[in-house]
XYZ file of C-alpha atoms in Angstrom:
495
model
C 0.000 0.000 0.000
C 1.209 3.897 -0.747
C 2.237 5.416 2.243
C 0.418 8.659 1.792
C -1.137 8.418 5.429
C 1.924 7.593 7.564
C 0.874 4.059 7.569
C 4.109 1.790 7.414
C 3.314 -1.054 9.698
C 1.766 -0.855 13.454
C 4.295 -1.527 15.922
C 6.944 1.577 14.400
C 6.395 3.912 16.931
C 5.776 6.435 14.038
C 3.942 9.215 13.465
C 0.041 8.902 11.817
C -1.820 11.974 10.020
C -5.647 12.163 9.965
C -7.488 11.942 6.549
C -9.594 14.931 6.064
C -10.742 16.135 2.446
C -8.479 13.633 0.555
C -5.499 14.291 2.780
C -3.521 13.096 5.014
C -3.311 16.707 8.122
C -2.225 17.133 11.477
C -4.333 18.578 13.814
C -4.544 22.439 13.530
C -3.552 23.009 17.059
C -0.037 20.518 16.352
C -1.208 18.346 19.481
C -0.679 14.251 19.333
C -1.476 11.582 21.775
C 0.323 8.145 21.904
C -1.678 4.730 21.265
C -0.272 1.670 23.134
C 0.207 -1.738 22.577
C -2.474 -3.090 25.554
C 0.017 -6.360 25.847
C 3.445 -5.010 26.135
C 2.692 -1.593 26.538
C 5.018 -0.385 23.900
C 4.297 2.568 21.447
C 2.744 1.828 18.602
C 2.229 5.188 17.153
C 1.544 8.933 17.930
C -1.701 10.574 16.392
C -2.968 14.002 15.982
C -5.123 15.413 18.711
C -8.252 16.698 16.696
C -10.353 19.589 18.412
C -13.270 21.332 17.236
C -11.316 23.097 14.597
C -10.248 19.651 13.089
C -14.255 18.655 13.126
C -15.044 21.461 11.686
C -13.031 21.110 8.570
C -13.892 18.077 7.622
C -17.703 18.487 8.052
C -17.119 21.245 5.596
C -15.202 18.885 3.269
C -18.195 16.434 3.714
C -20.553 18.952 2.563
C -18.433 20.486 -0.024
C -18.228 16.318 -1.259
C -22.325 16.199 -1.198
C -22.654 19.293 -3.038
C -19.524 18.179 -5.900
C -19.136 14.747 -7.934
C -20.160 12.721 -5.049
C -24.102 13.366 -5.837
C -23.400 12.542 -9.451
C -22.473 9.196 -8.654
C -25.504 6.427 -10.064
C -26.655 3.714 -7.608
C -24.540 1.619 -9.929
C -21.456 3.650 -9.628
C -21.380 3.700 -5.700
C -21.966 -0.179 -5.935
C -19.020 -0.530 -7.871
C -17.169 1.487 -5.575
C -18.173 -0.671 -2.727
C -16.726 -3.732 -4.552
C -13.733 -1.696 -5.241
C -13.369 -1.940 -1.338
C -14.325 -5.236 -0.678
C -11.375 -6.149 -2.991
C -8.700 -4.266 -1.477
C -9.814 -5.326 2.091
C -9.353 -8.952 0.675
C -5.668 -7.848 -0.658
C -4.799 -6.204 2.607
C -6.535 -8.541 5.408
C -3.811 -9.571 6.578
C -2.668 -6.315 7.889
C -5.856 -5.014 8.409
C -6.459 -8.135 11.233
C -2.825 -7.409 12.209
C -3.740 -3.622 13.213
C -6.705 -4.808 14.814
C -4.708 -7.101 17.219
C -1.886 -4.845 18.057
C -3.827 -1.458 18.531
C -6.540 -2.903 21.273
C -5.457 -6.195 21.684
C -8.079 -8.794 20.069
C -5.951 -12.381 19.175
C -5.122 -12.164 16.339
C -6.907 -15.769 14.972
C -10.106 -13.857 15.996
C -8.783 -11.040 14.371
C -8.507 -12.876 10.802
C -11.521 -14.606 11.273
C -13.596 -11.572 11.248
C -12.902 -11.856 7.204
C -15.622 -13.156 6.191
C -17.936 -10.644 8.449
C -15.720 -7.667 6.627
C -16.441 -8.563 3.293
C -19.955 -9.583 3.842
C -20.886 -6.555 4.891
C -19.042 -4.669 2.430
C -20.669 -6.709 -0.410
C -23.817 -6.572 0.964
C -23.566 -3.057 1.360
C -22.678 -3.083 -2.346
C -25.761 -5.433 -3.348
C -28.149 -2.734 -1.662
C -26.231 0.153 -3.116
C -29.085 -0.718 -6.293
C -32.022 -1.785 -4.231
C -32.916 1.393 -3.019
C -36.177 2.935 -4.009
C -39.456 4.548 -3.320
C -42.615 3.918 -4.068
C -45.809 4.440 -6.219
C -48.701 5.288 -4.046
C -52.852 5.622 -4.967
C -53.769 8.791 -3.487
C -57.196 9.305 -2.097
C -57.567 13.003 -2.441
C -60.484 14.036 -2.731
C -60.529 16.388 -6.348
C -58.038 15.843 -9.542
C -56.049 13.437 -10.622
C -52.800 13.064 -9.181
C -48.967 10.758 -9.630
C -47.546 10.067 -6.619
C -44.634 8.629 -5.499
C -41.747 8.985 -2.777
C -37.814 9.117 -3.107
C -34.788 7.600 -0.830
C -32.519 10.482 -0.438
C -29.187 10.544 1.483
C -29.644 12.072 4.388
C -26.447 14.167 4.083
C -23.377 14.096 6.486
C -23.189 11.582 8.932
C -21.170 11.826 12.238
C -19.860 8.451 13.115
C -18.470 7.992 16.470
C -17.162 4.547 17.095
C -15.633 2.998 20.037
C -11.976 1.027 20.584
C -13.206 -3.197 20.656
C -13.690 -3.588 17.440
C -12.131 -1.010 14.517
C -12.336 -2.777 11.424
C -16.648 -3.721 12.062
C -17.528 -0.860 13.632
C -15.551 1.009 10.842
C -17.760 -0.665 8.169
C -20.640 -0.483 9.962
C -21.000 3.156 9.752
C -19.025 4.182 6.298
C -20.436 0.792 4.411
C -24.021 2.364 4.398
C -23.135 6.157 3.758
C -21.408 5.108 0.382
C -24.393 3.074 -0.643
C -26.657 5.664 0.098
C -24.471 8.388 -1.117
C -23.993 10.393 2.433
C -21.044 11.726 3.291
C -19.125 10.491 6.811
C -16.693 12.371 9.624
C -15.780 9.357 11.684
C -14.425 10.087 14.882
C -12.398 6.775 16.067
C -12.017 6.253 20.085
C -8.283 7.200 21.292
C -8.240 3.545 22.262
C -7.706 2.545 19.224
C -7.831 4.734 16.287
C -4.571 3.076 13.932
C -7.012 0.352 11.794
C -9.401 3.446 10.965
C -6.876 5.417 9.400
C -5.831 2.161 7.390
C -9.260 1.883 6.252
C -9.301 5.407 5.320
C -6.185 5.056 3.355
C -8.132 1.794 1.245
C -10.881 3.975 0.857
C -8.327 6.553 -0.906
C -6.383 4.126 -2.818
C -10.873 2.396 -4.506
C -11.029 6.338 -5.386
C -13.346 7.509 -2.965
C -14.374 10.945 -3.977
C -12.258 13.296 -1.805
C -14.078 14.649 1.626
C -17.248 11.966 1.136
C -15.179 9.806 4.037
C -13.222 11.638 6.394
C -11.078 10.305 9.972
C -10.491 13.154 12.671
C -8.715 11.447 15.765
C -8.910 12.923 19.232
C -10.571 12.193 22.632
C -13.846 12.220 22.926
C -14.709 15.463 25.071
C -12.161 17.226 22.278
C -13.664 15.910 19.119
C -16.311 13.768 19.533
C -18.225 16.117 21.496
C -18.038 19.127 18.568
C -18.815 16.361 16.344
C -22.086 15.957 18.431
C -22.802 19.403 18.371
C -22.104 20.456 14.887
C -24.854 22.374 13.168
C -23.830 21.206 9.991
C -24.287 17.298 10.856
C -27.231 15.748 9.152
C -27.159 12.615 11.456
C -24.996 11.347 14.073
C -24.337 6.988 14.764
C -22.432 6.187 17.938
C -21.258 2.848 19.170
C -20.462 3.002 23.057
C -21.588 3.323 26.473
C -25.149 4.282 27.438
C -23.828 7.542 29.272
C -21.756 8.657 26.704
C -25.108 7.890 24.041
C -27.187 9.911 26.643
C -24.844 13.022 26.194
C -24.637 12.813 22.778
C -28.507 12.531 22.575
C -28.259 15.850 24.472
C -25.755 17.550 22.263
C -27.992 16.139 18.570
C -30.960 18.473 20.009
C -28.967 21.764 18.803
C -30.347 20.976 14.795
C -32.883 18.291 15.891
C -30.416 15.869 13.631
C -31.272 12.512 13.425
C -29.252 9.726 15.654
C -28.579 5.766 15.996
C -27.118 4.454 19.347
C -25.895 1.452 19.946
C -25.382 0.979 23.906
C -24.288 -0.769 26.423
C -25.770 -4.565 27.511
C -26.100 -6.952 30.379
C -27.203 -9.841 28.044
C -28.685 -12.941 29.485
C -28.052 -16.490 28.609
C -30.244 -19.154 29.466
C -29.231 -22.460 29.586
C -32.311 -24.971 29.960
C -32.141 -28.224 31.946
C -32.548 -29.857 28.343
C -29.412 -28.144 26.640
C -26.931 -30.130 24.576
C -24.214 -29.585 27.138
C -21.542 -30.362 24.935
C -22.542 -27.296 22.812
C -23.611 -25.183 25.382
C -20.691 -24.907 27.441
C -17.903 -23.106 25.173
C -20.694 -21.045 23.983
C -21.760 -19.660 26.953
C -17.841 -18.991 27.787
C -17.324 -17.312 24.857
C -20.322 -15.460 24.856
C -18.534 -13.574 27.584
C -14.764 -14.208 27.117
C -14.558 -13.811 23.200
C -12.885 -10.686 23.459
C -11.645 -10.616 26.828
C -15.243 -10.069 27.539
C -14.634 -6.375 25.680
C -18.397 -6.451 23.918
C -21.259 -5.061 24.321
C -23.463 -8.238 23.811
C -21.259 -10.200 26.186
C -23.837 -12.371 27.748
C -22.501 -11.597 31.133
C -25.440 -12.718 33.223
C -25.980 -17.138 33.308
C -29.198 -18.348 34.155
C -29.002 -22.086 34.580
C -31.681 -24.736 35.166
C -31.097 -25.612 38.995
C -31.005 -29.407 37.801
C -28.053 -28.906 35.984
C -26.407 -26.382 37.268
C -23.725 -27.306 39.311
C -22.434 -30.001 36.422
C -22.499 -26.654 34.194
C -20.754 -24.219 36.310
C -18.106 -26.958 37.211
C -17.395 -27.313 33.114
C -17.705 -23.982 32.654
C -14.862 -23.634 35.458
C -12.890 -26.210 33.834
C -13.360 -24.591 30.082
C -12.281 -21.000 31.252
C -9.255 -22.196 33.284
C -7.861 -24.118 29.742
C -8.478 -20.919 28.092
C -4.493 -19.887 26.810
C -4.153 -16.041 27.883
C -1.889 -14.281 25.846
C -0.518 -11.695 23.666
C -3.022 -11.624 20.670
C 0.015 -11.154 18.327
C 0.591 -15.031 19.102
C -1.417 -17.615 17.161
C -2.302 -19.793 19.789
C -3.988 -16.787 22.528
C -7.709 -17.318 22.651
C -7.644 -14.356 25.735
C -5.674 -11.459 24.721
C -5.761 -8.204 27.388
C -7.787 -5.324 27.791
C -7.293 -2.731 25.688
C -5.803 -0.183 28.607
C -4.187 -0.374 31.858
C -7.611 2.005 33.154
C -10.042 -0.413 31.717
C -7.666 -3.558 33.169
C -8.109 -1.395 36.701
C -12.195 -0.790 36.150
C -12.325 -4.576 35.580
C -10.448 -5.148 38.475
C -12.175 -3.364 40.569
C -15.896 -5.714 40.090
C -13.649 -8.600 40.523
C -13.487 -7.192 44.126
C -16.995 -6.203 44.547
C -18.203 -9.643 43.593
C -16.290 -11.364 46.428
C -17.245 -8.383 48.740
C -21.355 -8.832 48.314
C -20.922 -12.893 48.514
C -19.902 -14.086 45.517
C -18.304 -17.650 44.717
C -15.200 -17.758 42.745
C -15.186 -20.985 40.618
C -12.396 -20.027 38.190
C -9.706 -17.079 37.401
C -10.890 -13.644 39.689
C -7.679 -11.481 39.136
C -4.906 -10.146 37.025
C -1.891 -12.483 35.415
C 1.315 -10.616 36.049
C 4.037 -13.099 35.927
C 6.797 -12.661 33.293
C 5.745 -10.798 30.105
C 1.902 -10.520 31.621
C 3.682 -7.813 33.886
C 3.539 -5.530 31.185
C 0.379 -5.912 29.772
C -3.237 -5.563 30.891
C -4.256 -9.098 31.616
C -7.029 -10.595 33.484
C -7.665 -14.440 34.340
C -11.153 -15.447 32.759
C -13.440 -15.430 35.709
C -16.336 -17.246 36.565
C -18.410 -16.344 39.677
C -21.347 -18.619 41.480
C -23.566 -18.105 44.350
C -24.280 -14.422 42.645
C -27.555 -12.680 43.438
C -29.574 -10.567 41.181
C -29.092 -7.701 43.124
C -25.401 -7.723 43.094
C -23.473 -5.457 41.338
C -21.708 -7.782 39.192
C -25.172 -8.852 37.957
C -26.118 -5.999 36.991
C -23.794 -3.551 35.523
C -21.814 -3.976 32.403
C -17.836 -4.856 32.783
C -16.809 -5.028 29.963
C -14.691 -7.807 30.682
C -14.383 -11.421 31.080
C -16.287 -11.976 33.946
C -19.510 -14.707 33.856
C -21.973 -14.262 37.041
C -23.647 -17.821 36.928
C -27.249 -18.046 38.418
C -29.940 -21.048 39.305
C -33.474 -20.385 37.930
C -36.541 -23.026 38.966
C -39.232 -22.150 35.342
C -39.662 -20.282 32.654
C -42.114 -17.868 34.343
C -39.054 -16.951 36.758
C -36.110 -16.534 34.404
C -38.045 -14.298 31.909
C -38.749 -11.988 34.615
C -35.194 -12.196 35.909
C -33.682 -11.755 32.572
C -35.792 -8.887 31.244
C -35.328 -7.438 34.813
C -32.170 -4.881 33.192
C -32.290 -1.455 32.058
C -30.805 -2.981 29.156
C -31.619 -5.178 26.092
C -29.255 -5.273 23.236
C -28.720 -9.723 23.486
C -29.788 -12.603 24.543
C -28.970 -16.577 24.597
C -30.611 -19.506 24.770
C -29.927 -23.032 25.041
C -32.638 -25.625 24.747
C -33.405 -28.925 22.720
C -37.039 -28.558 22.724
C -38.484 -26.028 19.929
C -41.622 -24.756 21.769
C -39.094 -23.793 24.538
C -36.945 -21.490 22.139
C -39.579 -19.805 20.340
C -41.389 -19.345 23.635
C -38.233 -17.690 25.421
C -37.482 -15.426 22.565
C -41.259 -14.239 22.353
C -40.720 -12.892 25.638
C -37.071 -11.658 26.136
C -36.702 -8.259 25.649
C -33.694 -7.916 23.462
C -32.889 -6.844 19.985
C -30.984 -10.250 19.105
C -32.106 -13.626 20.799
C -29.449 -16.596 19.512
C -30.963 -20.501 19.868
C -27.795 -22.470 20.430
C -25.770 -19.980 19.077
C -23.920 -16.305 20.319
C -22.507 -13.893 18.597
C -23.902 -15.303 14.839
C -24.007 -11.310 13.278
C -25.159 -11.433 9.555
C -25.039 -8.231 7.303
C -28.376 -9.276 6.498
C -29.826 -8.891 9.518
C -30.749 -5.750 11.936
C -28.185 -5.448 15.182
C -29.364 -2.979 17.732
C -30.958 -2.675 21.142
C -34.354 -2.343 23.249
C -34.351 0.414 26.033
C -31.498 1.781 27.312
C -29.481 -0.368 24.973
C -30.102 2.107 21.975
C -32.415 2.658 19.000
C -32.090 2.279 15.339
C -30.663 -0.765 13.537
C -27.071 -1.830 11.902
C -27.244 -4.263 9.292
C -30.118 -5.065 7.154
C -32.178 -3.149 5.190
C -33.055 -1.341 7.461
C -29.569 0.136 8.241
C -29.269 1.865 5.256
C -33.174 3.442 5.585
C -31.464 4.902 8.890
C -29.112 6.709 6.353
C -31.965 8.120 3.729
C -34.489 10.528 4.091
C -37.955 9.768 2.635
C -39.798 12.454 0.001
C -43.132 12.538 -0.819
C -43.699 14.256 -4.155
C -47.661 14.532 -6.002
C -47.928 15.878 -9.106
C -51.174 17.027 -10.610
C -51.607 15.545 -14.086
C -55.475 16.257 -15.119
């Protein structure tokens, strides 16, 4: 790849430029931050510290984009763009998955595997690019004769704010639908973990994206996600993260009444019914949690087990997480890699000791691994916790970590109410052998994704987002890209 961005490879220590209007600029006030390998702690590179100003400039280069060539470009044309994309992504996976890994610590087999989700959702994102359309509609008005008919427009420039465990997806997730829509993006990439953004920016240069219709502007979030909030001149704004921050930026959207998707927080429930395929359910329910390091906002933190079975599942479940390999994600063989910051490895910490303060049970893991090399890094033992009460504060606040709270439930009636019994409601697992039992559960959970003997299975066709204080509007799916269009009604009188 041309090294127009700064990009040589991700553990030089160098120095990356942000990617506003077609180019690669500091930040106007000259300010950088570092970014960190989370397992050795070593620099990986220094970045420009955007501020308002920075925002500012590259909304106007997203406007000056939708008002140039960009809103020339057929359905047909952006679709080929999209495949333009998909392609180089396939070229450059490798280092893509490798940024990924380094920048907030994900192992790097996961890493690679997330391939096929990539260029899924790039291609799907292609196939829609065409499928977009209004409709004819018979009027009922009362005198002449009318044609009627509505049109998909983009809704203009997006704001994009993602967050640091997962780049490359949550990347796609909000550029992939502005190009098939034909909006415009400023994405605004956590300080976690901005590098694999910047790379994506730089593919998006090298498939001739139309200068200023994606932009990257790096910087903390009170510096430059906040303006981006704020900014009159934002059509829409899409944010990945925690329900506080989502709250604040719901505050900061009312300025122009623009239009917003959040996708929250979770405290997802898995329930695991005393007729379960064991087998199967076990490293599920793990991973469901420790995929990750548990850093995921579906992690489906909270275990309801059939009181038949569960001490045989918590005592497996013990014996799965403490085979788990911890590692650096760089090596092939890591299924755990760290957290991605010594602050986050500190926050984690710190439930780890509230659960054994209010009464809970350590089965397996419950701290941090700091022999040798793990001294360096930000690693915590996978950790599974019995004995835990509803009301404890493990059970019911968010981690983000890899920490299971495993709980005995007597019927249905009971864990429904238990599991809906959350603030939240972005996931939800279930684990049965009898089909009246699955479709029942999922009726009644309150979630935006219920998985029957399965976790984590995200398809581009399909709508991701939450209930309640999990977030509104939808990723994937048709319906992601309506979140991106405006609809116009237009009648003509023709008698």
């Amino acid at each position: 790849m041309s090294s127009s961005s700064g990009f040589l490879r991700p553990v030089d220590g160098s120095h990356r430029r942000m990617f506003i209007g077609g180019a690669w600029v500091e930040a106007l006030s000259g300010e950088v931050f570092e970014t960190r390998d989370p397992a050795t702690g070593a620099l990986l590179a220094t970045v420009p510290a955007g501020s308002a100003a920075d925002v500012d400039r590259a909304v106007k280069a997203a406007r000056a984009a939708l008002e140039g060539p960009w809103s020339r470009f057929k359905p047909a044309a952006r679709q080929a763009l999209l495949l333009k994309i998909a392609d180089l992504f396939e070229k450059h996976w490798e280092e893509i998955a490798l940024s990924d890994t380094l920048d907030m610590g994900m192992p790097i087999t996961r890493s690679r595997a997330n391939r096929h989700r990539a260029l899924g959702t790039l291609r799907f994102y292609a196939g829609m690019a065409t499928a977009l359309h209004g409709e004819t509609i018979s009027d009922s008005l009362p005198v002449g004769e009318y044609a009627a008919f509505t049109r998909r427009e983009p809704v203009g420039v997006v704001g994009a704010i993602i967050p640091w465990n997962g780049p490359t997806a949550s990347t796609l997730w909000k550029i992939g639908p502005a190009l098939a829509t034909g909006c415009a993006v400023v994405l605004k990439p956590s300080e976690e973990a901005p590098l694999t953004p910047l790379l994506i920016a730089e593919i998006m240069a090298e498939a001739g994206v139309p200068e200023g219709v994606v932009n990257v502007v790096t910087g903390t979030g009170q510096a430059a996600g906040a303006p981006l909030a704020e900014h009159p001149d934002v059509d829409k704004l899409v944010f990945t993260g925690s329900t506080a921050t989502g709250q604040s930026i719901l505050r900061a959207s009312a300025g122009n009444l623009k239009r917003v998707s959040l996708e929250l927080g979770g405290k997802s429930p898995v329930i695991v019914c005393a007729d379960a395929d064991l087998e199967r359910a076990v490293p599920l329910a793990a991973m469901a949690v420790f995929g990750n390091s548990g850093q995921i906002c579906i992690a489906g933190s909270r275990l309801f087990v059939a009181r038949a079975i569960h001490d045989e599942f918590v005592a497996r479940l013990a014996a799965f997480a403490e085979g788990l390999r911890v590692g650096r994600g760089i090596e092939p063989e890591t299924e755990i890699g760290p957290l991605v910051s010594r602050r986050q490895m500190e926050r984690v910490l710190g439930y780890l000791d509230k659960g054994r303060a209010e009464g809970a049970r350590l089965e397996a893991g419950g701290g941090r691994l700091s022999e040798g090399f793990f001294a360096y890094g930000n690693f915590i033992r996978p950790t599974v916790f019995a004995g835990v009460a509803d009301e404890m504060t493990i059970a019911r606040e968010e981690i983000f970590g890899p920490v299971i709270s495993a709980m005995p439930f007597d019927d249905l009636e009971e864990v429904v109410a238990r599991a809906n019994a959350t603030p939240y409601g972005l996931a939800a697992g279930i684990f049965t052998r009898d089909l009246s039992t699955a479709h029942r559960l999922a009726n009644r959970i309150r979630a935006g994704s219920v998985w029957v003997n399965a976790y984590h299975a995200i398809d581009p066709a399909l709508p991701f987002g939450g209930y309640k204080m999990s977030g509104f509007g939808r990723e994937g799916g048709v319906e992601h890209l309506h979140e991106y269009l405006n609809t116009k009604s237009v009648v003509i009188r023709i008698d």
